PDB file of C-alpha atoms in Angstrom:
ATOM      1  CA  MET A   1      19.654  31.474  12.224  1.00  0.00           C
ATOM      2  CA  THR A   2      16.132  31.488  13.396  1.00  0.00           C
ATOM      3  CA  VAL A   3      14.791  27.865  14.075  1.00  0.00           C
ATOM      4  CA  LEU A   4      11.251  26.683  13.339  1.00  0.00           C
ATOM      5  CA  SER A   5       9.059  25.125  15.435  1.00  0.00           C
ATOM      6  CA  ARG A   6       6.226  24.400  11.828  1.00  0.00           C
ATOM      7  CA  PHE A   7       5.821  20.632  12.812  1.00  0.00           C
ATOM      8  CA  SER A   8       5.195  20.735  16.895  1.00  0.00           C
ATOM      9  CA  ASN A   9       2.979  17.769  17.460  1.00  0.00           C
ATOM     10  CA  LYS A  10       2.628  16.661  13.956  1.00  0.00           C
ATOM     11  CA  VAL A  11       2.221  13.141  12.775  1.00  0.00           C
ATOM     12  CA  VAL A  12       4.610  12.807   9.399  1.00  0.00           C
ATOM     13  CA  ILE A  13       5.062  10.097   7.532  1.00  0.00           C
ATOM     14  CA  VAL A  14       7.619  10.284   5.049  1.00  0.00           C
ATOM     15  CA  THR A  15       8.532   7.480   2.577  1.00  0.00           C
ATOM     16  CA  GLY A  16      12.271   7.300   0.772  1.00  0.00           C
ATOM     17  CA  GLY A  17      13.516   8.477   4.462  1.00  0.00           C
ATOM     18  CA  GLY A  18      16.694   5.662   3.963  1.00  0.00           C
ATOM     19  CA  SER A  19      18.790   8.010   2.252  1.00  0.00           C
ATOM     20  CA  GLY A  20      19.125  10.941  -0.361  1.00  0.00           C
ATOM     21  CA  ILE A  21      16.171  13.598  -0.273  1.00  0.00           C
ATOM     22  CA  GLY A  22      14.102  11.517   1.580  1.00  0.00           C
ATOM     23  CA  GLN A  23      16.947  11.355   4.951  1.00  0.00           C
ATOM     24  CA  ALA A  24      17.055  14.984   4.260  1.00  0.00           C
ATOM     25  CA  VAL A  25      13.009  15.866   4.588  1.00  0.00           C
ATOM     26  CA  VAL A  26      13.277  13.389   7.586  1.00  0.00           C
ATOM     27  CA  ARG A  27      15.722  15.455   9.626  1.00  0.00           C
ATOM     28  CA  ARG A  28      14.355  19.077   8.425  1.00  0.00           C
ATOM     29  CA  VAL A  29      10.282  18.038   9.728  1.00  0.00           C
ATOM     30  CA  VAL A  30      12.894  16.411  13.031  1.00  0.00           C
ATOM     31  CA  SER A  31      14.871  19.723  13.657  1.00  0.00           C
ATOM     32  CA  GLU A  32      11.074  21.253  13.238  1.00  0.00           C
ATOM     33  CA  GLY A  33       9.801  19.409  16.240  1.00  0.00           C
ATOM     34  CA  GLY A  34       7.936  16.656  13.856  1.00  0.00           C
ATOM     35  CA  ILE A  35       7.328  13.346  14.967  1.00  0.00           C
ATOM     36  CA  VAL A  36       8.572  11.684  11.705  1.00  0.00           C
ATOM     37  CA  ILE A  37       7.385   8.234  10.952  1.00  0.00           C
ATOM     38  CA  ALA A  38       9.986   6.982   7.901  1.00  0.00           C
ATOM     39  CA  ILE A  39       9.280   4.379   5.344  1.00  0.00           C
ATOM     40  CA  ASP A  40      11.637   2.881   3.110  1.00  0.00           C
ATOM     41  CA  VAL A  41      12.990  -0.507   1.743  1.00  0.00           C
ATOM     42  CA  ASN A  42      16.280   0.561   3.138  1.00  0.00           C
ATOM     43  CA  GLU A  43      16.451  -1.071   6.353  1.00  0.00           C
ATOM     44  CA  THR A  44      20.117   0.124   6.287  1.00  0.00           C
ATOM     45  CA  GLY A  45      19.990   3.463   5.587  1.00  0.00           C
ATOM     46  CA  LEU A  46      16.827   4.161   8.081  1.00  0.00           C
ATOM     47  CA  LYS A  47      18.328   2.539  11.313  1.00  0.00           C
ATOM     48  CA  ALA A  48      21.205   5.423  10.064  1.00  0.00           C
ATOM     49  CA  GLY A  49      18.864   7.868  10.627  1.00  0.00           C
ATOM     50  CA  VAL A  50      18.515   7.279  14.408  1.00  0.00           C
ATOM     51  CA  LYS A  51      21.775   8.738  15.245  1.00  0.00           C
ATOM     52  CA  GLN A  52      21.405  11.774  12.265  1.00  0.00           C
ATOM     53  CA  THR A  53      17.721  12.449  14.020  1.00  0.00           C
ATOM     54  CA  GLU A  54      18.820  11.948  18.249  1.00  0.00           C
ATOM     55  CA  LYS A  55      21.303  14.832  17.335  1.00  0.00           C
ATOM     56  CA  ILE A  56      18.872  17.779  15.713  1.00  0.00           C
ATOM     57  CA  ALA A  57      15.176  17.021  17.155  1.00  0.00           C
ATOM     58  CA  ALA A  58      13.841  20.029  18.676  1.00  0.00           C
ATOM     59  CA  ALA A  59      11.093  19.451  21.706  1.00  0.00           C
ATOM     60  CA  GLY A  60       9.099  16.927  20.941  1.00  0.00           C
ATOM     61  CA  GLY A  61      10.700  16.292  17.765  1.00  0.00           C
ATOM     62  CA  ARG A  62      10.906  12.592  17.114  1.00  0.00           C
ATOM     63  CA  TYR A  63      11.796  10.392  14.709  1.00  0.00           C
ATOM     64  CA  SER A  64      10.931   5.483  13.947  1.00  0.00           C
ATOM     65  CA  PHE A  65      10.178   3.761  11.105  1.00  0.00           C
ATOM     66  CA  LYS A  66       9.081   1.122   9.328  1.00  0.00           C
ATOM     67  CA  VAL A  67      10.693  -1.352   6.348  1.00  0.00           C
ATOM     68  CA  GLY A  68       8.898  -1.975   4.054  1.00  0.00           C
ATOM     69  CA  SER A  69       7.736  -1.128  -0.029  1.00  0.00           C
ATOM     70  CA  ILE A  70       5.215   1.150  -1.028  1.00  0.00           C
ATOM     71  CA  SER A  71       4.688  -0.806  -4.339  1.00  0.00           C
ATOM     72  CA  ASP A  72       2.908  -3.436  -1.667  1.00  0.00           C
ATOM     73  CA  GLU A  73      -0.748  -2.256  -1.280  1.00  0.00           C
ATOM     74  CA  GLU A  74      -1.093  -4.781   2.332  1.00  0.00           C
ATOM     75  CA  THR A  75       2.668  -3.544   3.445  1.00  0.00           C
ATOM     76  CA  VAL A  76       1.018   0.407   2.370  1.00  0.00           C
ATOM     77  CA  LYS A  77      -2.561  -0.177   4.196  1.00  0.00           C
ATOM     78  CA  LYS A  78      -0.845  -2.064   7.503  1.00  0.00           C
ATOM     79  CA  ILE A  79       2.106   1.066   8.610  1.00  0.00           C
ATOM     80  CA  ILE A  80      -0.855   3.540   8.110  1.00  0.00           C
ATOM     81  CA  GLN A  81      -3.497   1.696  10.415  1.00  0.00           C
ATOM     82  CA  GLU A  82       0.081   1.026  12.711  1.00  0.00           C
ATOM     83  CA  VAL A  83       1.544   4.798  12.565  1.00  0.00           C
ATOM     84  CA  VAL A  84      -2.616   5.958  13.137  1.00  0.00           C
ATOM     85  CA  ASP A  85      -3.109   3.442  15.921  1.00  0.00           C
ATOM     86  CA  GLN A  86       0.360   4.631  17.496  1.00  0.00           C
ATOM     87  CA  GLU A  87       0.131   8.451  17.141  1.00  0.00           C
ATOM     88  CA  GLY A  88      -3.508   8.755  17.083  1.00  0.00           C
ATOM     89  CA  ARG A  89      -3.495  10.903  13.979  1.00  0.00           C
ATOM     90  CA  LEU A  90      -1.715  11.946  10.900  1.00  0.00           C
ATOM     91  CA  ASP A  91      -1.139  15.059   9.768  1.00  0.00           C
ATOM     92  CA  VAL A  92       1.106  15.269   7.103  1.00  0.00           C
ATOM     93  CA  LEU A  93       2.329  12.369   4.156  1.00  0.00           C
ATOM     94  CA  ILE A  94       5.357  13.028   2.316  1.00  0.00           C
ATOM     95  CA  ASN A  95       6.401  11.066  -0.157  1.00  0.00           C
ATOM     96  CA  VAL A  96       9.639  11.226  -2.063  1.00  0.00           C
ATOM     97  CA  ALA A  97      10.127   7.119  -2.161  1.00  0.00           C
ATOM     98  CA  GLY A  98      11.338   6.171  -5.491  1.00  0.00           C
ATOM     99  CA  ILE A  99      13.457   4.355  -8.137  1.00  0.00           C
ATOM    100  CA  LEU A 100      15.431   5.206 -11.800  1.00  0.00           C
ATOM    101  CA  ARG A 101      15.626   3.122 -14.324  1.00  0.00           C
ATOM    102  CA  SER A 102      18.314   4.468 -17.166  1.00  0.00           C
ATOM    103  CA  SER A 103      18.179   2.816 -20.781  1.00  0.00           C
ATOM    104  CA  LYS A 104      17.936   3.282 -24.589  1.00  0.00           C
ATOM    105  CA  PHE A 105      14.198   3.673 -25.294  1.00  0.00           C
ATOM    106  CA  THR A 106      14.839   0.459 -27.730  1.00  0.00           C
ATOM    107  CA  GLU A 107      16.706  -1.476 -25.488  1.00  0.00           C
ATOM    108  CA  THR A 108      13.437  -0.864 -22.832  1.00  0.00           C
ATOM    109  CA  SER A 109      12.024  -4.145 -22.059  1.00  0.00           C
ATOM    110  CA  LEU A 110       8.602  -3.605 -20.359  1.00  0.00           C
ATOM    111  CA  GLU A 111      10.210  -5.021 -16.913  1.00  0.00           C
ATOM    112  CA  GLU A 112      12.067  -2.093 -17.088  1.00  0.00           C
ATOM    113  CA  PHE A 113       9.530   0.766 -18.145  1.00  0.00           C
ATOM    114  CA  MET A 114       6.829  -0.767 -15.636  1.00  0.00           C
ATOM    115  CA  GLU A 115       9.590  -0.822 -12.515  1.00  0.00           C
ATOM    116  CA  PRO A 116       9.948   2.945 -11.679  1.00  0.00           C
ATOM    117  CA  ILE A 117       5.628   3.132 -12.219  1.00  0.00           C
ATOM    118  CA  THR A 118       5.366   0.544 -10.055  1.00  0.00           C
ATOM    119  CA  VAL A 119       7.227   1.904  -7.021  1.00  0.00           C
ATOM    120  CA  ASN A 120       6.904   5.969  -8.008  1.00  0.00           C
ATOM    121  CA  LEU A 121       3.338   6.111  -9.461  1.00  0.00           C
ATOM    122  CA  VAL A 122       1.368   3.059  -8.436  1.00  0.00           C
ATOM    123  CA  GLY A 123       2.953   3.579  -5.102  1.00  0.00           C
ATOM    124  CA  THR A 124       2.394   7.674  -4.242  1.00  0.00           C
ATOM    125  CA  PHE A 125      -1.273   6.248  -5.482  1.00  0.00           C
ATOM    126  CA  LEU A 126      -1.291   3.379  -2.764  1.00  0.00           C
ATOM    127  CA  THR A 127      -0.477   5.899  -0.060  1.00  0.00           C
ATOM    128  CA  CYS A 128      -2.139   9.051  -0.820  1.00  0.00           C
ATOM    129  CA  ARG A 129      -5.531   6.793  -1.017  1.00  0.00           C
ATOM    130  CA  GLU A 130      -4.545   4.996   2.431  1.00  0.00           C
ATOM    131  CA  ALA A 131      -3.308   7.835   4.091  1.00  0.00           C
ATOM    132  CA  MET A 132      -6.452  10.659   2.694  1.00  0.00           C
ATOM    133  CA  PRO A 133      -9.637   9.230   5.529  1.00  0.00           C
ATOM    134  CA  HIS A 134      -6.480  10.460   8.671  1.00  0.00           C
ATOM    135  CA  LEU A 135      -5.936  13.661   6.398  1.00  0.00           C
ATOM    136  CA  ILE A 136      -9.201  14.817   6.384  1.00  0.00           C
ATOM    137  CA  LYS A 137      -9.775  14.183  10.142  1.00  0.00           C
ATOM    138  CA  THR A 138      -6.926  16.591  10.762  1.00  0.00           C
ATOM    139  CA  LYS A 139      -7.223  18.962   7.830  1.00  0.00           C
ATOM    140  CA  GLY A 140      -3.519  17.649   7.194  1.00  0.00           C
ATOM    141  CA  ASN A 141      -2.013  17.530   3.445  1.00  0.00           C
ATOM    142  CA  ILE A 142       0.297  15.696   0.975  1.00  0.00           C
ATOM    143  CA  VAL A 143       3.825  16.507  -0.906  1.00  0.00           C
ATOM    144  CA  ASN A 144       4.631  14.468  -3.662  1.00  0.00           C
ATOM    145  CA  CYS A 145       7.862  13.834  -5.497  1.00  0.00           C
ATOM    146  CA  ALA A 146       7.374  14.998  -8.983  1.00  0.00           C
ATOM    147  CA  SER A 147      10.682  15.662 -11.111  1.00  0.00           C
ATOM    148  CA  THR A 148      11.914  18.106 -13.772  1.00  0.00           C
ATOM    149  CA  SER A 149      12.166  14.894 -16.423  1.00  0.00           C
ATOM    150  CA  ALA A 150       8.262  15.096 -16.107  1.00  0.00           C
ATOM    151  CA  ARG A 151       8.137  18.133 -18.049  1.00  0.00           C
ATOM    152  CA  PHE A 152      11.770  18.530 -19.949  1.00  0.00           C
ATOM    153  CA  GLY A 153      12.443  15.528 -22.062  1.00  0.00           C
ATOM    154  CA  HIS A 154      15.492  14.467 -20.193  1.00  0.00           C
ATOM    155  CA  PRO A 155      16.640  11.071 -22.667  1.00  0.00           C
ATOM    156  CA  TYR A 156      17.073   7.787 -21.886  1.00  0.00           C
ATOM    157  CA  MET A 157      14.411   8.150 -18.613  1.00  0.00           C
ATOM    158  CA  ALA A 158      10.848   7.186 -20.512  1.00  0.00           C
ATOM    159  CA  GLY A 159       9.649   5.021 -17.797  1.00  0.00           C
ATOM    160  CA  TYR A 160      10.905   7.344 -14.753  1.00  0.00           C
ATOM    161  CA  SER A 161       9.290   9.721 -16.719  1.00  0.00           C
ATOM    162  CA  ALA A 162       6.329   8.774 -17.170  1.00  0.00           C
ATOM    163  CA  SER A 163       6.191   7.844 -14.020  1.00  0.00           C
ATOM    164  CA  LYS A 164       6.412  11.245 -12.197  1.00  0.00           C
ATOM    165  CA  GLY A 165       4.748  12.804 -14.946  1.00  0.00           C
ATOM    166  CA  GLY A 166       2.034  10.589 -13.517  1.00  0.00           C
ATOM    167  CA  VAL A 167       2.327  11.853 -10.166  1.00  0.00           C
ATOM    168  CA  GLU A 168       2.472  15.392 -11.109  1.00  0.00           C
ATOM    169  CA  ALA A 169      -0.962  14.848 -12.828  1.00  0.00           C
ATOM    170  CA  MET A 170      -2.402  12.765  -9.559  1.00  0.00           C
ATOM    171  CA  THR A 171      -1.341  15.674  -7.377  1.00  0.00           C
ATOM    172  CA  LYS A 172      -3.300  18.022  -9.427  1.00  0.00           C
ATOM    173  CA  ALA A 173      -5.956  15.914  -9.403  1.00  0.00           C
ATOM    174  CA  LEU A 174      -5.981  15.442  -5.456  1.00  0.00           C
ATOM    175  CA  SER A 175      -5.708  19.128  -4.819  1.00  0.00           C
ATOM    176  CA  TRP A 176      -9.491  19.792  -6.876  1.00  0.00           C
ATOM    177  CA  GLU A 177     -10.673  16.396  -5.477  1.00  0.00           C
ATOM    178  CA  TYR A 178      -9.600  16.998  -1.839  1.00  0.00           C
ATOM    179  CA  MET A 179     -10.244  20.967  -1.201  1.00  0.00           C
ATOM    180  CA  LYS A 180     -13.133  20.589   0.540  1.00  0.00           C
ATOM    181  CA  GLU A 181     -12.157  18.919   2.345  1.00  0.00           C
ATOM    182  CA  GLY A 182      -9.694  20.532   3.923  1.00  0.00           C
ATOM    183  CA  VAL A 183      -6.681  18.719   2.384  1.00  0.00           C
ATOM    184  CA  ARG A 184      -4.293  20.470   0.693  1.00  0.00           C
ATOM    185  CA  VAL A 185      -1.674  18.271  -1.950  1.00  0.00           C
ATOM    186  CA  ASN A 186       1.415  19.528  -3.761  1.00  0.00           C
ATOM    187  CA  ALA A 187       4.351  18.499  -5.157  1.00  0.00           C
ATOM    188  CA  VAL A 188       8.344  19.182  -5.283  1.00  0.00           C
ATOM    189  CA  CYS A 189       9.938  18.773  -8.534  1.00  0.00           C
ATOM    190  CA  PRO A 190      13.356  18.680  -8.529  1.00  0.00           C
ATOM    191  CA  GLY A 191      16.332  19.114 -11.046  1.00  0.00           C
ATOM    192  CA  GLY A 192      19.711  17.008 -10.395  1.00  0.00           C
ATOM    193  CA  ILE A 193      20.240  16.933  -6.971  1.00  0.00           C
ATOM    194  CA  SER A 194      23.186  15.073  -5.392  1.00  0.00           C
ATOM    195  CA  THR A 195      21.773  11.783  -3.970  1.00  0.00           C
ATOM    196  CA  PRO A 196      23.012   7.724  -4.069  1.00  0.00           C
ATOM    197  CA  MET A 197      20.112   7.250  -6.876  1.00  0.00           C
ATOM    198  CA  LYS A 198      21.840  10.158  -9.408  1.00  0.00           C
ATOM    199  CA  GLU A 199      24.678   8.738  -8.747  1.00  0.00           C
ATOM    200  CA  SER A 200      23.835   4.993  -9.286  1.00  0.00           C
ATOM    201  CA  GLN A 201      22.039   6.465 -13.111  1.00  0.00           C
ATOM    202  CA  GLY A 202      25.445   8.261 -13.335  1.00  0.00           C
ATOM    203  CA  GLU A 203      27.551   4.861 -13.486  1.00  0.00           C
ATOM    204  CA  ARG A 204      24.677   2.800 -15.362  1.00  0.00           C
ATOM    205  CA  MET A 205      24.922   5.739 -18.920  1.00  0.00           C
ATOM    206  CA  GLY A 206      28.582   5.752 -18.855  1.00  0.00           C
ATOM    207  CA  GLY A 207      28.688   8.986 -16.284  1.00  0.00           C
ATOM    208  CA  LEU A 208      26.026  10.132 -19.200  1.00  0.00           C
ATOM    209  CA  ASP A 209      23.199  11.499 -16.070  1.00  0.00           C
ATOM    210  CA  GLN A 210      20.265  13.064 -16.267  1.00  0.00           C
ATOM    211  CA  SER A 211      22.043  16.734 -16.819  1.00  0.00           C
ATOM    212  CA  LEU A 212      23.517  15.830 -20.130  1.00  0.00           C
ATOM    213  CA  PHE A 213      21.109  18.297 -22.098  1.00  0.00           C
ATOM    214  CA  ALA A 214      22.853  20.818 -19.864  1.00  0.00           C
ATOM    215  CA  HIS A 215      25.892  20.157 -20.795  1.00  0.00           C
ATOM    216  CA  LEU A 216      25.400  19.697 -24.382  1.00  0.00           C
ATOM    217  CA  MET A 217      24.189  23.788 -24.036  1.00  0.00           C
ATOM    218  CA  ARG A 218      26.753  24.813 -22.373  1.00  0.00           C
ATOM    219  CA  ILE A 219      25.753  25.482 -19.400  1.00  0.00           C
ATOM    220  CA  ASP A 220      27.399  25.708 -16.517  1.00  0.00           C
ATOM    221  CA  TYR A 221      25.625  22.718 -14.395  1.00  0.00           C
ATOM    222  CA  THR A 222      25.719  22.069 -10.465  1.00  0.00           C
ATOM    223  CA  CYS A 223      23.615  19.678  -8.814  1.00  0.00           C
ATOM    224  CA  GLY A 224      21.716  20.578  -6.363  1.00  0.00           C
ATOM    225  CA  GLU A 225      22.071  19.544  -1.957  1.00  0.00           C
ATOM    226  CA  PRO A 226      18.961  17.253  -1.056  1.00  0.00           C
ATOM    227  CA  ASP A 227      18.858  19.530   2.147  1.00  0.00           C
ATOM    228  CA  HIS A 228      17.761  22.049  -1.051  1.00  0.00           C
ATOM    229  CA  VAL A 229      14.990  19.987  -1.622  1.00  0.00           C
ATOM    230  CA  ALA A 230      13.855  19.361   2.146  1.00  0.00           C
ATOM    231  CA  ALA A 231      13.065  23.422   2.388  1.00  0.00           C
ATOM    232  CA  VAL A 232      10.304  23.364   0.067  1.00  0.00           C
ATOM    233  CA  PHE A 233       9.155  20.151   1.198  1.00  0.00           C
ATOM    234  CA  ALA A 234       9.182  21.276   4.419  1.00  0.00           C
ATOM    235  CA  MET A 235       7.505  24.750   3.581  1.00  0.00           C
ATOM    236  CA  LEU A 236       4.730  23.057   1.523  1.00  0.00           C
ATOM    237  CA  ALA A 237       4.071  20.833   4.413  1.00  0.00           C
ATOM    238  CA  SER A 238       3.873  23.604   7.141  1.00  0.00           C
ATOM    239  CA  ALA A 239       1.637  26.239   7.534  1.00  0.00           C
ATOM    240  CA  ASP A 240       3.480  28.317   5.796  1.00  0.00           C
ATOM    241  CA  GLY A 241       2.383  26.534   3.335  1.00  0.00           C
ATOM    242  CA  SER A 242      -1.095  26.498   3.529  1.00  0.00           C
ATOM    243  CA  PHE A 243      -2.410  28.523   1.421  1.00  0.00           C
ATOM    244  CA  MET A 244      -0.621  26.388  -1.694  1.00  0.00           C
ATOM    245  CA  THR A 245      -2.771  22.867  -3.544  1.00  0.00           C
ATOM    246  CA  GLY A 246      -1.875  21.728  -6.281  1.00  0.00           C
ATOM    247  CA  GLU A 247       1.858  23.400  -7.296  1.00  0.00           C
ATOM    248  CA  ILE A 248       4.507  21.798  -8.841  1.00  0.00           C
ATOM    249  CA  VAL A 249       7.134  23.902  -7.119  1.00  0.00           C
ATOM    250  CA  LYS A 250      10.326  23.782  -8.882  1.00  0.00           C
ATOM    251  CA  VAL A 251      13.800  23.132  -7.186  1.00  0.00           C
ATOM    252  CA  ASP A 252      16.882  23.342  -9.749  1.00  0.00           C
ATOM    253  CA  GLY A 253      19.164  25.924  -9.491  1.00  0.00           C
ATOM    254  CA  GLY A 254      17.158  27.937 -12.738  1.00  0.00           C
ATOM    255  CA  VAL A 255      18.358  25.067 -15.054  1.00  0.00           C
ATOM    256  CA  HIS A 256      15.257  24.387 -16.903  1.00  0.00           C
ATOM    257  CA  ASN A 257      14.092  28.201 -16.855  1.00  0.00           C
TER     258      ASN A 257
END
């Protein structure tokens, strides 16, 4: 296996780095020499990342974390400025942090509808806004996390689908707005991935999760793993994705083809 070092001397913020896809992205970027700062409300998961990354850090690669919610404006401002003050620069922002709420549409309260929008969409907006001036200086890039639920009508997920549709639209808008400044903005669009978030969704719905439509259509559906998605995040965030901006890359094992 070829050892990559695409993130040597690159300062990378990963939101949602305490579990699931975000944690896999942290491992991948550190293993390629990145200086990674993870943000999450899950302090236990963030601390677990210390031992994980110590074993795989490439030359110069290192990991640290900051506990906080990306949906809080002052927290986002403070953390991103702290990162830039400590490291002297910011090269990449990878937004993975998100929450999922599942319920029958007519039984969904306004609060339940707004929760994923506040974290997934508003949180992504805040981190992108605060990171952008620093990324302009380094000609850096952003990779956001969308979802197949934004495009393919997953049931019981109106709020989540709306939030991820917003992330996709905002990604495309920013890619055009900052193209001349040399900042690329892309997104990854995962399908069903084996993560704590997906497992908790299945429990809330009595086992009826986002792969429901696949079972109804008699598709032999197998969830992907976080590392499958992390590999695509890493490609887009690295020089290998240097001729890509405004792209929404689907990673779902072909289920939505």
